[in-house]
Amino acid sequence: MSQIGNNIKKLRKVKGLSQQAFAELFGLTRGNISSYEEFRAEPRIEVILQIAKYFSIPVAELLEKQLTVNEILNFEDYFVDDSAIKNAKNLAQIPFIGREAFQMGQHVLADLVNLPQIYFPVYSKSSFMAVENNSFIPRPVSFPFEENAILFFEHVEVDILHTLDQHFGFYLKEENLFFGQYEVEGKDIELVLNDWKKVSFTTEDAVCFWKLYAKFEKVL
């Protein structure tokens, strides 16, 4: 059975595209995309070739296998998918917040267990989260990272509080989330988005605070 319908749907979600927006990329209608995703029809071969070329995915994989988030993001040379994890050593399993998560509702973001998992060589005992830099997440004006860069964040523990000053971080609590920069003055720690929005670090809310650990940007 062809996987093209499943893969079109997953491509849309990972790339943050509605059925209409996806259709317009390839001169189709929203009804066309709906019929592909519901297995009522399959695209013509020329459309399949266009999709494969546009997203840099081999035609055979687009048709025959259910694509992983890593493969869709074209990070397969760096991220390890579930099929290879049994043979991989020293790889951390990391929850991943991509732009598609925002289409599934904020409740998904609040429960990291429900997020897609990626595997990456992060050599630390700390907890990590990977976040795609995208327009759904507020950020400081001075935020220096490219759109779609994957940012790795380390959970803020008491023993790294002294390292936070002027470092970028991520705040996630229920429906409130943003990238910011830490400001430390004595024992007072704030993660600052801008002059109007900031949150103070407390040990009770420590689970909501993350410190930037690394970035991954695909060089084309």
GROMACS .gro file of C-alpha atoms in nm:
model
  220
    1MET     CA    1   0.000   0.000   0.000
    2SER     CA    2   0.133   0.343  -0.092
    3GLN     CA    3   0.222   0.574   0.198
    4ILE     CA    4   0.182   0.892  -0.006
    5GLY     CA    5  -0.137   0.999   0.173
    6ASN     CA    6   0.014   0.951   0.519
    7ASN     CA    7   0.330   1.132   0.415
    8ILE     CA    8   0.151   1.431   0.263
    9LYS     CA    9  -0.041   1.475   0.588
   10LYS     CA   10   0.274   1.447   0.798
   11LEU     CA   11   0.466   1.682   0.567
   12ARG     CA   12   0.194   1.942   0.610
   13LYS     CA   13   0.197   1.916   0.988
   14VAL     CA   14   0.575   1.929   1.022
   15LYS     CA   15   0.598   2.225   0.785
   16GLY     CA   16   0.298   2.402   0.937
   17LEU     CA   17   0.091   2.404   0.615
   18SER     CA   18  -0.286   2.390   0.581
   19GLN     CA   19  -0.436   2.171   0.309
   20GLN     CA   20  -0.502   2.486   0.105
   21ALA     CA   21  -0.146   2.615   0.145
   22PHE     CA   22   0.001   2.276   0.052
   23ALA     CA   23  -0.226   2.253  -0.251
   24GLU     CA   24  -0.120   2.593  -0.380
   25LEU     CA   25   0.245   2.488  -0.379
   26PHE     CA   26   0.172   2.232  -0.649
   27GLY     CA   27  -0.118   2.383  -0.843
   28LEU     CA   28  -0.377   2.162  -0.675
   29THR     CA   29  -0.698   2.220  -0.480
   30ARG     CA   30  -0.768   2.167  -0.112
   31GLY     CA   31  -1.006   1.888  -0.220
   32ASN     CA   32  -0.718   1.711  -0.395
   33ILE     CA   33  -0.511   1.710  -0.076
   34SER     CA   34  -0.806   1.592   0.132
   35SER     CA   35  -0.866   1.301  -0.106
   36TYR     CA   36  -0.498   1.197  -0.093
   37GLU     CA   37  -0.489   1.205   0.288
   38GLU     CA   38  -0.813   1.007   0.315
   39PHE     CA   39  -0.689   0.746   0.060
   40ARG     CA   40  -0.971   0.823  -0.184
   41ALA     CA   41  -0.721   0.906  -0.459
   42GLU     CA   42  -0.348   0.926  -0.525
   43PRO     CA   43  -0.160   1.213  -0.692
   44ARG     CA   44  -0.039   1.185  -1.050
   45ILE     CA   45   0.323   1.084  -1.093
   46GLU     CA   46   0.425   1.436  -1.199
   47VAL     CA   47   0.277   1.573  -0.874
   48ILE     CA   48   0.462   1.310  -0.671
   49LEU     CA   49   0.786   1.412  -0.840
   50GLN     CA   50   0.719   1.779  -0.763
   51ILE     CA   51   0.652   1.703  -0.394
   52ALA     CA   52   0.964   1.489  -0.367
   53LYS     CA   53   1.181   1.757  -0.526
   54TYR     CA   54   1.031   2.042  -0.324
   55PHE     CA   55   1.092   1.870   0.010
   56SER     CA   56   1.419   1.699  -0.095
   57ILE     CA   57   1.283   1.351  -0.021
   58PRO     CA   58   1.359   1.046  -0.240
   59VAL     CA   59   1.054   0.942  -0.444
   60ALA     CA   60   1.076   0.580  -0.326
   61GLU     CA   61   1.067   0.688   0.040
   62LEU     CA   62   0.778   0.925  -0.022
   63LEU     CA   63   0.577   0.639  -0.169
   64GLU     CA   64   0.688   0.336   0.029
   65LYS     CA   65   0.766   0.432   0.391
   66GLN     CA   66   0.610   0.642   0.662
   67LEU     CA   67   0.849   0.934   0.696
   68THR     CA   68   0.991   1.031   1.034
   69VAL     CA   69   1.017   1.389   1.160
   70ASN     CA   70   1.395   1.364   1.114
   71GLU     CA   71   1.361   1.267   0.749
   72ILE     CA   72   1.110   1.542   0.676
   73LEU     CA   73   1.338   1.801   0.837
   74ASN     CA   74   1.628   1.663   0.631
   75PHE     CA   75   1.830   1.606   0.949
   76GLU     CA   76   1.865   1.230   0.897
   77ASP     CA   77   2.245   1.258   0.882
   78TYR     CA   78   2.247   1.394   1.237
   79PHE     CA   79   1.931   1.275   1.412
   80VAL     CA   80   1.870   0.904   1.459
   81ASP     CA   81   1.522   0.763   1.405
   82ASP     CA   82   1.351   0.493   1.608
   83SER     CA   83   1.457   0.210   1.377
   84ALA     CA   84   1.825   0.276   1.448
   85ILE     CA   85   1.810   0.352   1.817
   86LYS     CA   86   1.871  -0.009   1.922
   87ASN     CA   87   2.215   0.009   1.763
   88ALA     CA   88   2.300   0.360   1.879
   89LYS     CA   89   2.501   0.443   2.188
   90ASN     CA   90   2.528   0.761   2.391
   91LEU     CA   91   2.223   0.921   2.227
   92ALA     CA   92   1.972   1.119   2.428
   93GLN     CA   93   1.600   1.081   2.360
   94ILE     CA   94   1.472   1.439   2.345
   95PRO     CA   95   1.115   1.576   2.321
   96PHE     CA   96   1.082   1.794   2.010
   97ILE     CA   97   0.852   2.096   1.975
   98GLY     CA   98   0.813   2.173   1.605
   99ARG     CA   99   0.570   2.412   1.443
  100GLU     CA  100   0.326   2.124   1.387
  101ALA     CA  101   0.277   2.093   1.765
  102PHE     CA  102   0.093   2.427   1.768
  103GLN     CA  103  -0.170   2.292   1.531
  104MET     CA  104  -0.247   2.009   1.775
  105GLY     CA  105  -0.323   2.244   2.064
  106GLN     CA  106  -0.136   2.385   2.360
  107HIS     CA  107  -0.226   2.083   2.575
  108VAL     CA  108   0.023   1.882   2.369
  109LEU     CA  109   0.301   2.124   2.459
  110ALA     CA  110   0.223   2.092   2.828
  111ASP     CA  111   0.276   1.714   2.821
  112LEU     CA  112   0.626   1.642   2.688
  113VAL     CA  113   0.550   1.269   2.674
  114ASN     CA  114   0.310   1.330   2.383
  115LEU     CA  115   0.567   1.517   2.174
  116PRO     CA  116   0.772   1.355   1.896
  117GLN     CA  117   1.105   1.223   2.018
  118ILE     CA  118   1.437   1.274   1.841
  119TYR     CA  119   1.772   1.119   1.924
  120PHE     CA  120   2.086   1.326   1.934
  121PRO     CA  121   2.440   1.290   2.077
  122VAL     CA  122   2.401   1.509   2.385
  123TYR     CA  123   2.647   1.394   2.648
  124SER     CA  124   2.495   1.502   2.977
  125LYS     CA  125   2.276   1.364   3.256
  126SER     CA  126   2.051   1.670   3.237
  127SER     CA  127   1.703   1.672   3.084
  128PHE     CA  128   1.677   1.831   2.740
  129MET     CA  129   1.418   1.968   2.502
  130ALA     CA  130   1.455   2.051   2.132
  131VAL     CA  131   1.254   2.342   1.993
  132GLU     CA  132   1.220   2.459   1.633
  133ASN     CA  133   1.264   2.836   1.617
  134ASN     CA  134   0.941   2.946   1.450
  135SER     CA  135   0.697   3.233   1.433
  136PHE     CA  136   0.455   3.076   1.683
  137ILE     CA  137   0.700   3.139   1.969
  138PRO     CA  138   0.762   3.499   2.087
  139ARG     CA  139   1.132   3.594   2.097
  140PRO     CA  140   1.346   3.894   2.188
  141VAL     CA  141   1.429   4.143   1.914
  142SER     CA  142   1.795   4.050   1.956
  143PHE     CA  143   1.733   3.674   1.922
  144PRO     CA  144   2.020   3.570   1.690
  145PHE     CA  145   1.892   3.238   1.550
  146GLU     CA  146   1.757   3.165   1.206
  147GLU     CA  147   1.397   3.063   1.145
  148ASN     CA  148   1.367   2.680   1.155
  149ALA     CA  149   1.692   2.634   1.348
  150ILE     CA  150   1.663   2.354   1.604
  151LEU     CA  151   1.755   2.480   1.951
  152PHE     CA  152   1.848   2.241   2.230
  153PHE     CA  153   1.763   2.348   2.584
  154GLU     CA  154   1.887   2.208   2.913
  155HIS     CA  155   1.651   2.200   3.209
  156VAL     CA  156   1.750   2.461   3.467
  157GLU     CA  157   1.867   2.293   3.788
  158VAL     CA  158   1.987   2.464   4.103
  159ASP     CA  159   2.350   2.379   4.033
  160ILE     CA  160   2.357   2.578   3.705
  161LEU     CA  161   2.181   2.893   3.828
  162HIS     CA  162   2.512   3.080   3.846
  163THR     CA  163   2.564   3.022   3.471
  164LEU     CA  164   2.237   3.177   3.352
  165ASP     CA  165   2.320   3.548   3.331
  166GLN     CA  166   2.290   3.681   2.972
  167HIS     CA  167   2.225   3.333   2.834
  168PHE     CA  168   1.920   3.263   2.618
  169GLY     CA  169   1.648   3.043   2.758
  170PHE     CA  170   1.302   2.903   2.700
  171TYR     CA  171   0.995   2.926   2.923
  172LEU     CA  172   0.703   2.684   2.896
  173LYS     CA  173   0.408   2.676   3.134
  174GLU     CA  174   0.067   2.569   3.008
  175GLU     CA  175  -0.024   2.824   2.735
  176ASN     CA  176   0.258   3.064   2.820
  177LEU     CA  177   0.581   3.013   2.630
  178PHE     CA  178   0.858   3.229   2.486
  179PHE     CA  179   1.230   3.254   2.416
  180GLY     CA  180   1.409   3.505   2.637
  181GLN     CA  181   1.740   3.611   2.790
  182TYR     CA  182   1.830   3.555   3.154
  183GLU     CA  183   1.920   3.846   3.377
  184VAL     CA  184   2.074   3.768   3.716
  185GLU     CA  185   2.116   4.020   3.996
  186GLY     CA  186   2.224   3.867   4.324
  187LYS     CA  187   1.978   3.587   4.392
  188ASP     CA  188   1.711   3.735   4.165
  189ILE     CA  189   1.682   3.565   3.827
  190GLU     CA  190   1.450   3.673   3.546
  191LEU     CA  191   1.394   3.541   3.196
  192VAL     CA  192   1.320   3.848   2.985
  193LEU     CA  193   1.130   3.859   2.658
  194ASN     CA  194   1.107   4.239   2.637
  195ASP     CA  195   1.044   4.547   2.853
  196TRP     CA  196   0.685   4.437   2.913
  197LYS     CA  197   0.714   4.062   2.961
  198LYS     CA  198   0.944   3.870   3.193
  199VAL     CA  199   0.916   3.588   3.447
  200SER     CA  200   1.104   3.545   3.773
  201PHE     CA  201   1.271   3.213   3.843
  202THR     CA  202   1.148   3.026   4.150
  203THR     CA  203   1.233   2.676   4.265
  204GLU     CA  204   0.860   2.596   4.270
  205ASP     CA  205   0.836   2.673   3.896
  206ALA     CA  206   1.181   2.544   3.803
  207VAL     CA  207   1.031   2.282   3.571
  208CYS     CA  208   0.920   2.566   3.340
  209PHE     CA  209   1.269   2.709   3.279
  210TRP     CA  210   1.524   2.592   3.024
  211LYS     CA  211   1.870   2.719   2.928
  212LEU     CA  212   2.002   2.718   2.572
  213TYR     CA  213   2.253   2.435   2.538
  214ALA     CA  214   2.322   2.409   2.164
  215LYS     CA  215   2.180   2.491   1.822
  216PHE     CA  216   2.153   2.299   1.499
  217GLU     CA  217   2.121   2.481   1.169
  218LYS     CA  218   2.109   2.287   0.845
  219VAL     CA  219   2.359   2.430   0.597
  220LEU     CA  220   2.222   2.404   0.242
   0.00000   0.00000   0.00000
